[in-house]
Tab-separated table of C-alpha atoms in Angstrom:
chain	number	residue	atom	x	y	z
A	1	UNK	CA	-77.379	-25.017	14.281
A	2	UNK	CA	-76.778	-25.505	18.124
A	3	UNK	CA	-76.780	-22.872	20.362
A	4	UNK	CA	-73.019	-21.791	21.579
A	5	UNK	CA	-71.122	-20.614	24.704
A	6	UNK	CA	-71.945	-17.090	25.408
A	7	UNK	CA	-68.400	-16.916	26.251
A	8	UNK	CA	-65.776	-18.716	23.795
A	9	UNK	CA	-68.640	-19.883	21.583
A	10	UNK	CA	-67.969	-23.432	22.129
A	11	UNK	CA	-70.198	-26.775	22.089
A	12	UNK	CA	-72.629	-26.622	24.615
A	13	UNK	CA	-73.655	-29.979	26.426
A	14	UNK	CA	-77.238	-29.429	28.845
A	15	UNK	CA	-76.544	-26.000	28.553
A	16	UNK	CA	-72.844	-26.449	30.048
A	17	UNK	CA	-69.913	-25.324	27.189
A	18	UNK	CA	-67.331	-28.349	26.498
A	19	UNK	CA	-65.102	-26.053	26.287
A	20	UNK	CA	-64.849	-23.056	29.084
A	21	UNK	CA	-67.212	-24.919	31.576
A	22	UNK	CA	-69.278	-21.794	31.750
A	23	UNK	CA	-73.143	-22.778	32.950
A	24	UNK	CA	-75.025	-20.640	30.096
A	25	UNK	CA	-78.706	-22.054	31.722
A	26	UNK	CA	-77.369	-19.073	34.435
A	27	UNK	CA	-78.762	-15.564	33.396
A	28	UNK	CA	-77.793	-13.264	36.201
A	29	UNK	CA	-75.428	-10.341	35.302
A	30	UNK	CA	-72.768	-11.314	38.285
A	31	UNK	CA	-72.384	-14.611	36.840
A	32	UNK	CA	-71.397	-13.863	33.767
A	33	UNK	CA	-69.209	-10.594	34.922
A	34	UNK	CA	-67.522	-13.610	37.174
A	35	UNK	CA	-67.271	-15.725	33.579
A	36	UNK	CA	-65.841	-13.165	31.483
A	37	UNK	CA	-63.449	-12.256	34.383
A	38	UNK	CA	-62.359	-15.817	34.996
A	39	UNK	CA	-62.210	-16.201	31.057
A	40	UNK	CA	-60.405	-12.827	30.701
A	41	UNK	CA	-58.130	-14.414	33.253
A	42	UNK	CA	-57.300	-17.426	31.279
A	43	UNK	CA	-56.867	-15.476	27.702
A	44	UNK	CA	-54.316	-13.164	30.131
A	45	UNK	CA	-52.786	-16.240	31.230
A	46	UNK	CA	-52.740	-17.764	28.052
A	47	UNK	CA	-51.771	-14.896	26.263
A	48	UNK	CA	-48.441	-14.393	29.347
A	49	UNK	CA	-47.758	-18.468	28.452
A	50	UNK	CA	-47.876	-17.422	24.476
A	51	UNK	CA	-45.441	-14.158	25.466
A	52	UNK	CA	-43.386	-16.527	27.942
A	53	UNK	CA	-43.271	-19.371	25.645
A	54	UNK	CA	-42.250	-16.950	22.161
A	55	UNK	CA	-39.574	-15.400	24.526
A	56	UNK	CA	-38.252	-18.788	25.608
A	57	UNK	CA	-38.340	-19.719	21.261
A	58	UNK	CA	-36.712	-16.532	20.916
A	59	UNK	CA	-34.067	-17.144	23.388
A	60	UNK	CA	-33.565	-21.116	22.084
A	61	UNK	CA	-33.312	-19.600	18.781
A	62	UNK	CA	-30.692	-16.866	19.812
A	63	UNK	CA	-28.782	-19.646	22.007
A	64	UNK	CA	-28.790	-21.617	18.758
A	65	UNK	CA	-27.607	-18.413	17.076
A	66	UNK	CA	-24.757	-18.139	19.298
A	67	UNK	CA	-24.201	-21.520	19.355
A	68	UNK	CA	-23.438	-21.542	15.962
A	69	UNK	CA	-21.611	-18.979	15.459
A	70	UNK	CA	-19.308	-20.178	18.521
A	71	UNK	CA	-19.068	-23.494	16.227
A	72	UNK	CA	-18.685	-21.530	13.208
A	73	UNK	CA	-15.525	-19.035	14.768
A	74	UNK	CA	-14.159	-22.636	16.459
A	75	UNK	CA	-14.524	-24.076	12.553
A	76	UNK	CA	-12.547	-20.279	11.493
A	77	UNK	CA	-10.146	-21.130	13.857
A	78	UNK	CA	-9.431	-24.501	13.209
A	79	UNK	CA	-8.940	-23.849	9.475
A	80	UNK	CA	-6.722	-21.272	10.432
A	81	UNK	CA	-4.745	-23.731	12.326
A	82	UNK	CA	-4.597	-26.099	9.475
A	83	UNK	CA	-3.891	-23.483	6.750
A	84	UNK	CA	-0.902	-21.739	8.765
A	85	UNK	CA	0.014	-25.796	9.660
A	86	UNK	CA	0.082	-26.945	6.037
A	87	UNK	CA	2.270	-23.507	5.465
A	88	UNK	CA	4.504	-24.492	7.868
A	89	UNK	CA	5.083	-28.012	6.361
A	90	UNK	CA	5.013	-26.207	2.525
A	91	UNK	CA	7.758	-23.973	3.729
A	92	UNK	CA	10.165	-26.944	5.118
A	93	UNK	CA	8.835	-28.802	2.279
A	94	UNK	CA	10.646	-26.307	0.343
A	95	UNK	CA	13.820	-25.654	1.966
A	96	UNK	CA	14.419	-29.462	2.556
A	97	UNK	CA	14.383	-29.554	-1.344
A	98	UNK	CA	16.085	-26.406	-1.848
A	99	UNK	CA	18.842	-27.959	0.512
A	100	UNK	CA	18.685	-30.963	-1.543
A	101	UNK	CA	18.958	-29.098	-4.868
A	102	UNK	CA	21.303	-27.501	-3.765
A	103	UNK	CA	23.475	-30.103	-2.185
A	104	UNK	CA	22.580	-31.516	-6.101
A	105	UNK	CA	23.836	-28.448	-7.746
A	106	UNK	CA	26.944	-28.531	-5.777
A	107	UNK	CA	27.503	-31.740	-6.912
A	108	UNK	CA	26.373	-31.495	-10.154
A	109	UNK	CA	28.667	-28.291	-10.478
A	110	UNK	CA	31.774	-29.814	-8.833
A	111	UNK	CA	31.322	-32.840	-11.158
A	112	UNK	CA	31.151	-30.275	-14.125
A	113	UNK	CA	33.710	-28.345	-12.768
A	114	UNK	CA	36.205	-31.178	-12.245
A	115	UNK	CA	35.381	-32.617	-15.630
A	116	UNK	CA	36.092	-29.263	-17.140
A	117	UNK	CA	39.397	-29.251	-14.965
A	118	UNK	CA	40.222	-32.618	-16.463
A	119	UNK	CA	39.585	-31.954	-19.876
A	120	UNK	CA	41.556	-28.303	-19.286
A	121	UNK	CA	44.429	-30.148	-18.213
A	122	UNK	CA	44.448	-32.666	-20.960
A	123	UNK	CA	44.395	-29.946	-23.632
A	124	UNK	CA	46.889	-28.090	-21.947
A	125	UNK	CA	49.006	-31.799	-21.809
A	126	UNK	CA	48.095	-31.812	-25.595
A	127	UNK	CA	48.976	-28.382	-26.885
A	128	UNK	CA	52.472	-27.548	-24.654
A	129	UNK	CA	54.274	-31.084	-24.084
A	130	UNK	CA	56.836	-30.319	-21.540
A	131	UNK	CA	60.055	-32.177	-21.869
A	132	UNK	CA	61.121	-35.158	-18.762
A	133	UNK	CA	64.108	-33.261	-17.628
A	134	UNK	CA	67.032	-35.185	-15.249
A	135	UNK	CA	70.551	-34.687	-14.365
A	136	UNK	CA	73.131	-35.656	-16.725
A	137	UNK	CA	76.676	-36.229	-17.300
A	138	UNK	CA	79.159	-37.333	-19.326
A	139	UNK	CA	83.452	-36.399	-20.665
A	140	UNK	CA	83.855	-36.261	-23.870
A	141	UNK	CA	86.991	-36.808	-26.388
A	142	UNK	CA	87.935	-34.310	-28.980
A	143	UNK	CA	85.500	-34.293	-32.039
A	144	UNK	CA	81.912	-32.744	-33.371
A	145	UNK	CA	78.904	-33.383	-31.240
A	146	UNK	CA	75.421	-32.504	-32.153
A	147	UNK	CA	72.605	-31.544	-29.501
A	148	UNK	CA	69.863	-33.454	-29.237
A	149	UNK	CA	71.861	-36.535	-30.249
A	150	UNK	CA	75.085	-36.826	-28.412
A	151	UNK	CA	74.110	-34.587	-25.843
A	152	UNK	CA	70.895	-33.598	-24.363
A	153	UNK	CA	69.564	-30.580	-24.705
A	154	UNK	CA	69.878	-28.314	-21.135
A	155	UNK	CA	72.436	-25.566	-19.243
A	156	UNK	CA	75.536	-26.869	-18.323
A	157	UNK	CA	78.520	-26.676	-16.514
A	158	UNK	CA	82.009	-27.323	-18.123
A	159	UNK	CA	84.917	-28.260	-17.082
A	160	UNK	CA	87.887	-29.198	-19.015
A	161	UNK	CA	92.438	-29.485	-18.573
A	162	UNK	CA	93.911	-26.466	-19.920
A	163	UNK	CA	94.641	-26.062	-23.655
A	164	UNK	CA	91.793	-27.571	-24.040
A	165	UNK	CA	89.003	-26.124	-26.401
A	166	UNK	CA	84.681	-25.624	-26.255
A	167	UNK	CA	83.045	-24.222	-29.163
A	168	UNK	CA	79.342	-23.653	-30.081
A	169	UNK	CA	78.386	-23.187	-33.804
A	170	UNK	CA	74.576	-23.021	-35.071
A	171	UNK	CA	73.605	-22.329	-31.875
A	172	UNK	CA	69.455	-20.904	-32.163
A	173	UNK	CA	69.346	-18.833	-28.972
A	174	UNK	CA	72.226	-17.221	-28.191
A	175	UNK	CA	75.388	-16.543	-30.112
A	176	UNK	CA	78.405	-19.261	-30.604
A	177	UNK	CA	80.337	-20.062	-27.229
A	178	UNK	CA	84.087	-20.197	-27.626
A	179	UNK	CA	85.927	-20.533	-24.573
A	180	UNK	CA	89.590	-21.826	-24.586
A	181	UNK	CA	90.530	-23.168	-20.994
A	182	UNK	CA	93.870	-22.413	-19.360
A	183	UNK	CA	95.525	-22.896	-15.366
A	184	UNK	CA	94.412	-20.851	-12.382
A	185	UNK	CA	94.836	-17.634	-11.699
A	186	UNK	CA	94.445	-16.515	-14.984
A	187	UNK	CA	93.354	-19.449	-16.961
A	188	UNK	CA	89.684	-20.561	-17.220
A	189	UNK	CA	89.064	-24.015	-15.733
A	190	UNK	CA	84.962	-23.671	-15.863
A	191	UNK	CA	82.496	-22.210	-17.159
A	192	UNK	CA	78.723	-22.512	-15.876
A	193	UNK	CA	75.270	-21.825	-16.658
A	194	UNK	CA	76.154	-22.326	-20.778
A	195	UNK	CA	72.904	-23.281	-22.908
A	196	UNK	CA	72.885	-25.919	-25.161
A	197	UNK	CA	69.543	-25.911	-27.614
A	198	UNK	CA	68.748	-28.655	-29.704
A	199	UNK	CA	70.896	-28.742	-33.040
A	200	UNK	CA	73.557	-26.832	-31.809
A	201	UNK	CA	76.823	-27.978	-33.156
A	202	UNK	CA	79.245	-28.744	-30.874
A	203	UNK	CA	83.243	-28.979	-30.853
A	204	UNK	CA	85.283	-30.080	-28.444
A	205	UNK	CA	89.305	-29.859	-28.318
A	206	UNK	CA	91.918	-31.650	-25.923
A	207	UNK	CA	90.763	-34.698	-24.069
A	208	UNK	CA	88.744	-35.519	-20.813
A	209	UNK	CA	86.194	-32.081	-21.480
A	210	UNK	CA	83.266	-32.755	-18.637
A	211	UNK	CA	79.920	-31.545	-19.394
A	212	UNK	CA	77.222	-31.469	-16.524
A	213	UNK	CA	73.833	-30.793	-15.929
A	214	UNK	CA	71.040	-30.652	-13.748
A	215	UNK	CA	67.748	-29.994	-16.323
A	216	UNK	CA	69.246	-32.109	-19.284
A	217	UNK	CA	66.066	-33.025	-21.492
A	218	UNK	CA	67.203	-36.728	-21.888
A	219	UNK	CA	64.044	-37.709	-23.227
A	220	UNK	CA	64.472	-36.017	-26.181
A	221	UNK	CA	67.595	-37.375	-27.270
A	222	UNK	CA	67.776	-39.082	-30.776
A	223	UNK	CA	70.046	-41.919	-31.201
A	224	UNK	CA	72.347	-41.975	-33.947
A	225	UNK	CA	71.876	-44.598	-36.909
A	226	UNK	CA	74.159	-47.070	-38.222
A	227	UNK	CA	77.332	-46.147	-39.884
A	228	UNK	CA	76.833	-47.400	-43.704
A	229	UNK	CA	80.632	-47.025	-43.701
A	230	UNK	CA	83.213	-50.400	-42.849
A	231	UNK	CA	86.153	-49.825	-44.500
A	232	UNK	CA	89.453	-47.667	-42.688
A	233	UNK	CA	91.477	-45.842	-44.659
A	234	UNK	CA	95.314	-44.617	-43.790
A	235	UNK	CA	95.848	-41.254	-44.892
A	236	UNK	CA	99.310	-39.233	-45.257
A	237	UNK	CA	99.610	-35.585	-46.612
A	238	UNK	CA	96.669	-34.188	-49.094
A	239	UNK	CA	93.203	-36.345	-49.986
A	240	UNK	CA	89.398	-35.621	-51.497
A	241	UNK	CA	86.210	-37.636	-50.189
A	242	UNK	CA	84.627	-38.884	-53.047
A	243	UNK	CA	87.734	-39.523	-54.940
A	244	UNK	CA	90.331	-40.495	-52.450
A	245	UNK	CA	88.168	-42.270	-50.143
A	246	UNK	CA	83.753	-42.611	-49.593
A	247	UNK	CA	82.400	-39.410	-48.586
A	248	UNK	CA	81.156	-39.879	-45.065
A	249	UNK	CA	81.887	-39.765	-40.889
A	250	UNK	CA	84.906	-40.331	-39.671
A	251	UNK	CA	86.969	-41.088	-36.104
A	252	UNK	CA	90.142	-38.975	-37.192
A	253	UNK	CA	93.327	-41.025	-35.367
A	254	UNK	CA	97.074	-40.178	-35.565
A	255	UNK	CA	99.090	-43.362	-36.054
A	256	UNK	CA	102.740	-43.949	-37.025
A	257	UNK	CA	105.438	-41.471	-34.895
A	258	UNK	CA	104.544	-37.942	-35.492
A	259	UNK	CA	102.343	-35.858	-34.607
A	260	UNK	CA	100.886	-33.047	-36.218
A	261	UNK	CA	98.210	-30.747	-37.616
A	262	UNK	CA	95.248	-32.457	-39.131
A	263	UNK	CA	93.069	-29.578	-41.398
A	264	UNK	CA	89.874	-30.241	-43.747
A	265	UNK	CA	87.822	-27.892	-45.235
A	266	UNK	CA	84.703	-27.659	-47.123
A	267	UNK	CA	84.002	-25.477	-49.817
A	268	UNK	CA	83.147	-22.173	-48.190
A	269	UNK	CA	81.208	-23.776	-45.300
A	270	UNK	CA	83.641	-24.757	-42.936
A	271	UNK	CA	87.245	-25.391	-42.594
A	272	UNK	CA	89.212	-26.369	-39.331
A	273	UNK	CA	92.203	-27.897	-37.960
A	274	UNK	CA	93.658	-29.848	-35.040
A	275	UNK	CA	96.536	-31.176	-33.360
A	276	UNK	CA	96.848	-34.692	-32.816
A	277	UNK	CA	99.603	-37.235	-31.426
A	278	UNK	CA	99.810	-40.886	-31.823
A	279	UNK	CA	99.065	-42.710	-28.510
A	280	UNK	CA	102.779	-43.814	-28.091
A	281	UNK	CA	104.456	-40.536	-28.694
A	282	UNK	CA	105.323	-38.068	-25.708
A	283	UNK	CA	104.348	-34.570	-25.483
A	284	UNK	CA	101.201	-32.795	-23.856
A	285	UNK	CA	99.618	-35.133	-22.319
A	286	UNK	CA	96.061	-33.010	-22.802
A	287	UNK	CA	96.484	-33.670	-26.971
A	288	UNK	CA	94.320	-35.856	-28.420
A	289	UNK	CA	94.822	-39.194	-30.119
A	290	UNK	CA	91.571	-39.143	-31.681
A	291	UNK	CA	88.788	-36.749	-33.620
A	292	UNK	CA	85.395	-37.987	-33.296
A	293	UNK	CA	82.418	-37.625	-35.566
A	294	UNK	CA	83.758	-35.577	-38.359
A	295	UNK	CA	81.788	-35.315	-41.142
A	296	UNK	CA	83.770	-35.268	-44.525
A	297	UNK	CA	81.015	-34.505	-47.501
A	298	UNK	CA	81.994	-35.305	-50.844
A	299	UNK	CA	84.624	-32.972	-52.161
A	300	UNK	CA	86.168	-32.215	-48.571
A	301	UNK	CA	89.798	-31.764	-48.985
A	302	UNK	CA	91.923	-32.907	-45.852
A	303	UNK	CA	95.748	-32.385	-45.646
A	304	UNK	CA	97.283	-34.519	-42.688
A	305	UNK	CA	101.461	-33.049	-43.475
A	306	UNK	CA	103.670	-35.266	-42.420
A	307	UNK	CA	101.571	-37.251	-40.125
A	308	UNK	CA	99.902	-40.302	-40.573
A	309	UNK	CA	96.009	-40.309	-39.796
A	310	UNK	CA	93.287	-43.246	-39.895
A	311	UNK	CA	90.191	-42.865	-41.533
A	312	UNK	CA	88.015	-44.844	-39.002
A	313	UNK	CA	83.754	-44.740	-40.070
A	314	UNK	CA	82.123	-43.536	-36.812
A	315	UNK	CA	79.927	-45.941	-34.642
A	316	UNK	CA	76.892	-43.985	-35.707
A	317	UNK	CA	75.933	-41.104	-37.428
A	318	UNK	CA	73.136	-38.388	-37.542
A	319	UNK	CA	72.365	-38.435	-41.217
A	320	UNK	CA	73.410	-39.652	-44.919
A	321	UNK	CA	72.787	-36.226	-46.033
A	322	UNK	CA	76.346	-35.226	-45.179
A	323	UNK	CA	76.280	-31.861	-47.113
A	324	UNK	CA	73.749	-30.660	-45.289
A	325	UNK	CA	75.982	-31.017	-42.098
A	326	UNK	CA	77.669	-27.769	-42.328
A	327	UNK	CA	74.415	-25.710	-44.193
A	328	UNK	CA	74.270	-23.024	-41.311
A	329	UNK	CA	78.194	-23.232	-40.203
A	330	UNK	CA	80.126	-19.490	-40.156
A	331	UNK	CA	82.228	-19.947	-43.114
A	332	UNK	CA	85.665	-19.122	-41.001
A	333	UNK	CA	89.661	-20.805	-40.154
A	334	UNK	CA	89.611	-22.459	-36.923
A	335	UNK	CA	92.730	-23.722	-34.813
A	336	UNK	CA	91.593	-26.575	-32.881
């Protein structure tokens, strides 16, 4: 093996080292004090370059250090901006479709609300049918009337020429009306605010009797059918329907030259009279000629006096069944 640097122990070349320079064909003590100094010298400065250049690493690495945590905060703080961004949009996200549903529900409720309304309304139309209600008016002649047929149920006003006659019989409500009219002062000329329900009888005495109304239910009225009767019959003194003459309704007329008292009665339902004059006769001129619309069952008895009546059948009537008629009539004399 080759001899080495005295020094670094490198490759020596004619005694020179490759590697430090150092002459080792040179034996004197000051040379190689000089040597090891200069060679100290270079480890020192190699050793400060080492220090220098580890410090310089360690500051790159630090830099990088901070450098990355600078990026890594900036990174922090730029999710932070896109989570409290995307927040932000969730949160008007939501009230936008909130607003929406809600604008929705509103709808969806009024919808519900006005189809409940409807269908509330058309059961209430269902269940409580109110009657069409109008003014009416209308005189009538002497004779029976029915309510709900020849004159609409309502409250009425009444007028009528004195002697003259208004009586209520069957009446559901209230008791029966009789009011007998008479001349001012002390007379009665009219009479208001008198109800008049549906099936009430009514009977009116004397001529021209106005009847007047401003809630008459004239939708309800029922028209009267066809009178199965044709023939007249002339009546003087006493008579029986169903023997005499057909059982059935009658317009009562005096004929001939006197007047007088025309009375009928039925069994224990009903028996009444009234005065009539023929049309050619003097004498009050409120007494009637005619009696409308009496009903004359079988086995009424009728007794005219002296006076000569007219059986004449009735335009219409309310029913065939004319016993029923009188079913819920006071059983009582009255003058008409």
């Amino acid at each position: 093996m080759g001899k080495r640097c005295r020094l670094c122990g490198g490759k020596l070349r004619n005694g020179i080292c490759t590697e430090c320079g150092m002459d080792n064909r040179k034996t004197d003590e000051k040379y190689s004090r000089h040597a090891e100094k200069n060679a100290s010298a270079e480890h020192i400065h190699e050793a400060e370059y080492t220090t220098a250049e580890k410090k310089t690493k360690s500051n790159s690495v630090r830099n990088q250090f901070v450098s990355k945590k600078q990026t890594q905060h900036s990174e922090v703080k730029n999710i932070k901006v896109i989570f409290y961004g995307a927040a932000v949009l969730l949160v008007l996200a939501a009230l936008f479709l909130s607003k929406d549903n809600s604008e929705a529900d509103l709808e969806l409720n009024t919808e519900v609300q006005e189809e409940v309304f409807d269908m509330s309304v058309e059961n209430a139309e269902q269940e409580v049918q109110f009657p069409v209600i109008a003014q009416w008016e209308n005189t009538l002649e002497s004779g029976l009337y029915v309510v709900g047929v020849d004159i609409p149920a309502g409250e009425y006003t009444i007028t009528a020429p004195p002697g003259s006659i208004f009586q209520t019989y069957n009446n559901p409500q209230y008791e029966d009306e009789h009011v007998s009219f008479g001349k001012a002062p002390s007379g009665i000329e009219e009479v208001k605010n008198i109800p008049l329900y549906e099936g009430t009888l009514v009977r009116v005495s004397g001529s021209n009797m106005r009847f007047f109304s401003w809630d008459a239910e004239v939708e309800n009225l029922t028209e009267r059918v066809e009178n199965p009767l044709t023939n007249q019959v002339q009546i003087i003194g006493k008579a029986v329907a169903g023997r005499d003459f057909a059982a059935g309704t009658y317009d009562i007329e005096a004929v001939g030259e006197k007047e007088g008292t025309f009375t009928y009665s039925y069994k224990d339902k009903i028996q009444m009279s009234i005065w009539l004059k023929p049309m050619q006769t003097e004498g009050n001129l409120y007494t009637s000629v005619y009696y409308r619309n009496v009903v004359l069952p079988e086995g009424t008895q009728i007794d005219t006096g002296d006076m000569t009546v007219m059986l004449v059948p009735s335009k219409g009537i309310v029913s065939e069944d004319y016993a029923s008629f009188y079913e819920n009539t006071i059983s009582q004399q009255e003058d008409l």
